[in-house]
Amino acid sequence: MHMLLVEDDDRMAQALATALTRRGHTVRRVVRAAEALRHAREAEFVLLDLGLPDLDGLDLLRKLRTVCSLPLIVVTARSEERDIVQGLRAGADDYVIKPFRMAELIARIDTVRRRTGTAPGQDGPGGPDGGGRRVRTGDVAIDLAGRTVTVDGAHVRLTRREFDVLALLAGQPGDVRSREEILDRIWGDAFLASSRSLDVHVAGIRAKTGRAGLVRTIRGYGYQLGELEDP
């Protein structure tokens, strides 16, 4: 892949570029947000630091998500829960905190590639359990093949991860999915240390659709697609 590395620390950038190049990727390193926006459309994957000299990385992430849907991992020293939640809600596919093991970051890149269809062996266009179907509950319509969601006929824009979670639940609407299964299927890690990510994405689905019952919590176990009443 052609990777866009947005990192202002020279040592970190060199280490990342070397590791990625050894795995056969090409890397364009930029330091400023303006450069990242200029080169985003040329890239296939983005690694984004949040501490940039010309713009806060979270603001850049939001800007990037208005122009492209590239797979993107935040790589940053910011470890506060607020920052992690904001990053995931802004559209990051994963959030890695410095310092980290290079092998872990590479594994997370590979997982995001599989989930976003940028690697061989990915799920079909409908996502996990998609099957190209459309699922309806109440006034919410989920197009698993087109990866779109409408509420009362109006399009709702979910992040890639939010849609993946919803698609997994909608693939078999009556089934209850455990937290471990969802984390394994979507994040590639059933014991993900930051499993708070799942809760953030579920909250995002509920907030953006305005349907709190769309994702039903099964206390102590996991989640299920909610059965909403027809309008």
mmCIF file of C-alpha atoms in Angstrom, residues 12-223:
data_model
loop_
_atom_site.group_PDB
_atom_site.id
_atom_site.type_symbol
_atom_site.label_atom_id
_atom_site.label_comp_id
_atom_site.label_asym_id
_atom_site.label_seq_id
_atom_site.Cartn_x
_atom_site.Cartn_y
_atom_site.Cartn_z
ATOM 1 C CA MET A 12 9.262 8.324 15.203
ATOM 2 C CA ALA A 13 8.687 9.015 11.520
ATOM 3 C CA GLN A 14 11.962 7.320 10.581
ATOM 4 C CA ALA A 15 11.188 4.237 12.684
ATOM 5 C CA LEU A 16 7.689 3.918 11.249
ATOM 6 C CA ALA A 17 8.802 4.495 7.670
ATOM 7 C CA THR A 18 11.548 1.866 8.007
ATOM 8 C CA ALA A 19 9.179 -0.754 9.469
ATOM 9 C CA LEU A 20 6.517 -0.107 6.838
ATOM 10 C CA THR A 21 8.991 -0.131 3.958
ATOM 11 C CA ARG A 22 10.356 -3.479 5.111
ATOM 12 C CA ARG A 23 6.836 -4.877 4.778
ATOM 13 C CA GLY A 24 6.648 -3.702 1.164
ATOM 14 C CA HIS A 25 4.689 -0.471 1.636
ATOM 15 C CA THR A 26 5.624 2.894 0.201
ATOM 16 C CA VAL A 27 5.513 5.818 2.607
ATOM 17 C CA ARG A 28 4.980 9.544 2.148
ATOM 18 C CA ARG A 29 5.770 11.392 5.356
ATOM 19 C CA VAL A 30 4.298 14.834 5.947
ATOM 20 C CA VAL A 31 4.558 17.117 8.952
ATOM 21 C CA ARG A 32 1.718 19.583 8.537
ATOM 22 C CA ALA A 33 -2.050 19.187 8.275
ATOM 23 C CA ALA A 34 -2.123 21.204 5.059
ATOM 24 C CA GLU A 35 0.256 18.715 3.443
ATOM 25 C CA ALA A 36 -1.832 15.790 4.662
ATOM 26 C CA LEU A 37 -4.972 17.210 3.073
ATOM 27 C CA ARG A 38 -3.089 17.828 -0.170
ATOM 28 C CA HIS A 39 -1.783 14.255 -0.431
ATOM 29 C CA ALA A 40 -4.666 12.312 1.130
ATOM 30 C CA ARG A 41 -6.255 11.306 -2.169
ATOM 31 C CA GLU A 42 -2.997 9.699 -3.311
ATOM 32 C CA ALA A 43 -2.802 7.410 -0.272
ATOM 33 C CA GLU A 44 -4.355 4.053 0.568
ATOM 34 C CA PHE A 45 -3.864 4.207 4.349
ATOM 35 C CA VAL A 46 -3.179 6.986 6.871
ATOM 36 C CA LEU A 47 -1.227 6.968 10.140
ATOM 37 C CA LEU A 48 -2.012 10.198 11.976
ATOM 38 C CA ASP A 49 -0.282 11.823 14.922
ATOM 39 C CA LEU A 50 -2.430 14.359 16.770
ATOM 40 C CA GLY A 51 0.295 16.807 17.785
ATOM 41 C CA LEU A 52 0.862 18.805 14.600
ATOM 42 C CA PRO A 53 2.396 22.286 14.278
ATOM 43 C CA ASP A 54 -0.337 23.925 12.204
ATOM 44 C CA LEU A 55 -3.603 22.228 13.297
ATOM 45 C CA ASP A 56 -4.799 19.923 16.045
ATOM 46 C CA GLY A 57 -4.816 16.349 14.761
ATOM 47 C CA LEU A 58 -8.447 15.788 15.728
ATOM 48 C CA ASP A 59 -9.471 18.759 13.604
ATOM 49 C CA LEU A 60 -7.422 17.349 10.728
ATOM 50 C CA LEU A 61 -9.109 13.971 11.175
ATOM 51 C CA ARG A 62 -12.525 15.595 10.874
ATOM 52 C CA LYS A 63 -11.407 17.451 7.738
ATOM 53 C CA LEU A 64 -10.014 14.254 6.205
ATOM 54 C CA ARG A 65 -13.284 12.464 6.808
ATOM 55 C CA THR A 66 -15.139 15.112 4.796
ATOM 56 C CA VAL A 67 -13.017 14.426 1.712
ATOM 57 C CA CYS A 68 -12.158 10.712 1.913
ATOM 58 C CA SER A 69 -12.883 7.441 3.708
ATOM 59 C CA LEU A 70 -9.337 6.063 3.771
ATOM 60 C CA PRO A 71 -8.464 3.521 6.477
ATOM 61 C CA LEU A 72 -6.892 5.589 9.257
ATOM 62 C CA ILE A 73 -5.193 4.842 12.554
ATOM 63 C CA VAL A 74 -4.397 7.548 15.083
ATOM 64 C CA VAL A 75 -0.901 7.077 16.565
ATOM 65 C CA THR A 76 -0.405 9.503 19.426
ATOM 66 C CA ALA A 77 0.873 10.082 22.945
ATOM 67 C CA ARG A 78 -2.546 11.359 24.027
ATOM 68 C CA SER A 79 -3.895 8.688 26.346
ATOM 69 C CA GLU A 80 -6.825 10.428 28.041
ATOM 70 C CA GLU A 81 -10.143 8.673 27.567
ATOM 71 C CA ARG A 82 -11.647 11.901 26.220
ATOM 72 C CA ASP A 83 -9.074 12.013 23.420
ATOM 73 C CA ILE A 84 -9.600 8.345 22.545
ATOM 74 C CA VAL A 85 -13.374 8.786 22.420
ATOM 75 C CA GLN A 86 -13.082 11.941 20.308
ATOM 76 C CA GLY A 87 -10.711 10.232 17.900
ATOM 77 C CA LEU A 88 -12.972 7.234 17.403
ATOM 78 C CA ARG A 89 -16.060 9.399 17.039
ATOM 79 C CA ALA A 90 -14.281 11.572 14.477
ATOM 80 C CA GLY A 91 -13.794 8.507 12.287
ATOM 81 C CA ALA A 92 -10.510 6.827 13.232
ATOM 82 C CA ASP A 93 -10.518 3.092 12.541
ATOM 83 C CA ASP A 94 -8.198 2.487 15.487
ATOM 84 C CA TYR A 95 -6.310 4.434 18.138
ATOM 85 C CA VAL A 96 -2.773 3.466 19.197
ATOM 86 C CA ILE A 97 -1.045 5.157 22.131
ATOM 87 C CA LYS A 98 2.681 5.897 22.178
ATOM 88 C CA PRO A 99 4.922 4.247 23.196
ATOM 89 C CA PHE A 100 3.883 1.058 21.434
ATOM 90 C CA ARG A 101 5.460 -2.113 20.091
ATOM 91 C CA MET A 102 5.991 -1.913 16.347
ATOM 92 C CA ALA A 103 4.643 -5.458 15.920
ATOM 93 C CA GLU A 104 1.381 -4.385 17.574
ATOM 94 C CA LEU A 105 0.947 -1.421 15.233
ATOM 95 C CA ILE A 106 1.656 -3.600 12.185
ATOM 96 C CA ALA A 107 -0.934 -6.116 13.411
ATOM 97 C CA ARG A 108 -3.490 -3.350 13.866
ATOM 98 C CA ILE A 109 -2.780 -2.042 10.359
ATOM 99 C CA ASP A 110 -3.352 -5.542 8.956
ATOM 100 C CA THR A 111 -6.601 -5.865 10.912
ATOM 101 C CA VAL A 112 -7.926 -2.531 9.674
ATOM 102 C CA ARG A 113 -6.975 -3.501 6.109
ATOM 103 C CA ARG A 114 -9.028 -6.695 6.398
ATOM 104 C CA ARG A 115 -12.010 -4.885 7.901
ATOM 105 C CA THR A 116 -11.986 -2.090 5.306
ATOM 106 C CA GLY A 117 -11.497 -4.264 2.251
ATOM 107 C CA THR A 118 -7.954 -3.144 1.429
ATOM 108 C CA ALA A 119 -6.428 -6.591 1.863
ATOM 109 C CA PRO A 120 -7.006 -10.014 0.278
ATOM 110 C CA GLY A 121 -9.605 -12.216 1.929
ATOM 111 C CA GLN A 122 -11.833 -9.417 3.144
ATOM 112 C CA ASP A 123 -15.554 -9.778 3.729
ATOM 113 C CA GLY A 124 -17.950 -8.958 0.908
ATOM 114 C CA PRO A 125 -19.197 -5.438 0.271
ATOM 115 C CA GLY A 126 -21.913 -5.814 2.842
ATOM 116 C CA GLY A 127 -19.372 -6.254 5.635
ATOM 117 C CA PRO A 128 -19.485 -9.098 8.155
ATOM 118 C CA ASP A 129 -22.509 -11.338 7.553
ATOM 119 C CA GLY A 130 -23.678 -8.791 4.979
ATOM 120 C CA GLY A 131 -24.788 -11.087 2.204
ATOM 121 C CA GLY A 132 -25.887 -8.096 0.139
ATOM 122 C CA ARG A 133 -29.193 -7.853 2.006
ATOM 123 C CA ARG A 134 -31.291 -4.997 3.275
ATOM 124 C CA VAL A 135 -32.556 -5.125 6.827
ATOM 125 C CA ARG A 136 -35.348 -3.011 8.241
ATOM 126 C CA THR A 137 -36.415 -2.401 11.818
ATOM 127 C CA GLY A 138 -39.034 0.266 12.438
ATOM 128 C CA ASP A 139 -38.166 3.251 10.246
ATOM 129 C CA VAL A 140 -34.474 2.315 10.094
ATOM 130 C CA ALA A 141 -33.277 0.700 6.855
ATOM 131 C CA ILE A 142 -29.802 -0.864 6.720
ATOM 132 C CA ASP A 143 -28.390 -1.591 3.262
ATOM 133 C CA LEU A 144 -25.638 -4.106 3.964
ATOM 134 C CA ALA A 145 -24.374 -4.153 0.373
ATOM 135 C CA GLY A 146 -24.434 -0.391 -0.148
ATOM 136 C CA ARG A 147 -23.223 0.268 3.417
ATOM 137 C CA THR A 148 -25.868 2.931 3.996
ATOM 138 C CA VAL A 149 -28.360 3.620 6.763
ATOM 139 C CA THR A 150 -31.541 5.674 6.518
ATOM 140 C CA VAL A 151 -33.908 6.754 9.266
ATOM 141 C CA ASP A 152 -37.389 7.724 8.140
ATOM 142 C CA GLY A 153 -35.976 7.997 4.626
ATOM 143 C CA ALA A 154 -33.116 10.351 5.587
ATOM 144 C CA HIS A 155 -29.523 9.213 5.126
ATOM 145 C CA VAL A 156 -27.458 8.864 8.318
ATOM 146 C CA ARG A 157 -23.681 9.019 8.016
ATOM 147 C CA LEU A 158 -21.916 6.477 10.210
ATOM 148 C CA THR A 159 -18.183 5.936 10.473
ATOM 149 C CA ARG A 160 -16.812 2.764 8.914
ATOM 150 C CA ARG A 161 -16.479 1.045 12.279
ATOM 151 C CA GLU A 162 -19.944 2.099 13.403
ATOM 152 C CA PHE A 163 -21.421 0.596 10.251
ATOM 153 C CA ASP A 164 -19.368 -2.599 10.674
ATOM 154 C CA VAL A 165 -20.793 -3.084 14.174
ATOM 155 C CA LEU A 166 -24.339 -2.397 12.992
ATOM 156 C CA ALA A 167 -23.906 -4.694 9.961
ATOM 157 C CA LEU A 168 -22.698 -7.536 12.160
ATOM 158 C CA LEU A 169 -25.796 -7.233 14.333
ATOM 159 C CA ALA A 170 -28.109 -6.830 11.335
ATOM 160 C CA GLY A 171 -26.649 -9.835 9.507
ATOM 161 C CA GLN A 172 -28.593 -12.136 11.846
ATOM 162 C CA PRO A 173 -31.141 -9.798 13.447
ATOM 163 C CA GLY A 174 -32.394 -12.237 16.077
ATOM 164 C CA ASP A 175 -28.970 -13.273 17.318
ATOM 165 C CA VAL A 176 -27.225 -11.826 20.341
ATOM 166 C CA ARG A 177 -23.549 -11.133 19.699
ATOM 167 C CA SER A 178 -21.144 -11.278 22.631
ATOM 168 C CA ARG A 179 -18.704 -8.451 23.209
ATOM 169 C CA GLU A 180 -15.836 -10.869 22.558
ATOM 170 C CA GLU A 181 -17.291 -11.939 19.203
ATOM 171 C CA ILE A 182 -17.841 -8.354 18.077
ATOM 172 C CA LEU A 183 -14.329 -7.324 19.099
ATOM 173 C CA ASP A 184 -12.883 -10.358 17.334
ATOM 174 C CA ARG A 185 -14.880 -9.888 14.140
ATOM 175 C CA ILE A 186 -14.532 -6.107 13.856
ATOM 176 C CA TRP A 187 -11.238 -5.342 15.611
ATOM 177 C CA GLY A 188 -9.557 -8.725 15.173
ATOM 178 C CA ASP A 189 -8.950 -9.039 18.918
ATOM 179 C CA ALA A 190 -11.458 -10.610 21.303
ATOM 180 C CA PHE A 191 -9.532 -9.276 24.292
ATOM 181 C CA LEU A 192 -8.800 -5.795 23.022
ATOM 182 C CA ALA A 193 -7.467 -3.806 25.945
ATOM 183 C CA SER A 194 -9.349 -0.701 24.843
ATOM 184 C CA SER A 195 -12.682 -2.499 24.461
ATOM 185 C CA ARG A 196 -14.177 0.856 25.416
ATOM 186 C CA SER A 197 -13.987 1.399 21.647
ATOM 187 C CA LEU A 198 -17.003 -0.862 21.171
ATOM 188 C CA ASP A 199 -19.100 1.129 23.644
ATOM 189 C CA VAL A 200 -18.107 4.373 21.928
ATOM 190 C CA HIS A 201 -19.206 3.076 18.536
ATOM 191 C CA VAL A 202 -22.500 1.731 19.868
ATOM 192 C CA ALA A 203 -23.173 5.114 21.469
ATOM 193 C CA GLY A 204 -22.359 6.754 18.130
ATOM 194 C CA ILE A 205 -24.848 4.560 16.272
ATOM 195 C CA ARG A 206 -27.592 5.391 18.750
ATOM 196 C CA ALA A 207 -26.858 9.117 18.752
ATOM 197 C CA LYS A 208 -26.549 9.558 14.991
ATOM 198 C CA THR A 209 -29.684 7.570 14.164
ATOM 199 C CA GLY A 210 -31.659 9.089 17.030
ATOM 200 C CA ARG A 211 -32.919 5.570 17.823
ATOM 201 C CA ALA A 212 -31.615 4.514 21.227
ATOM 202 C CA GLY A 213 -33.245 1.101 20.839
ATOM 203 C CA LEU A 214 -31.573 0.305 17.513
ATOM 204 C CA VAL A 215 -28.757 -1.482 19.344
ATOM 205 C CA ARG A 216 -30.014 -3.386 22.354
ATOM 206 C CA THR A 217 -27.635 -4.032 25.252
ATOM 207 C CA ILE A 218 -27.723 -7.534 26.711
ATOM 208 C CA ARG A 219 -26.316 -6.817 30.137
ATOM 209 C CA GLY A 220 -23.207 -8.751 30.995
ATOM 210 C CA TYR A 221 -22.987 -10.337 27.547
ATOM 211 C CA GLY A 222 -23.182 -8.204 24.430
ATOM 212 C CA TYR A 223 -25.507 -6.580 21.916
#
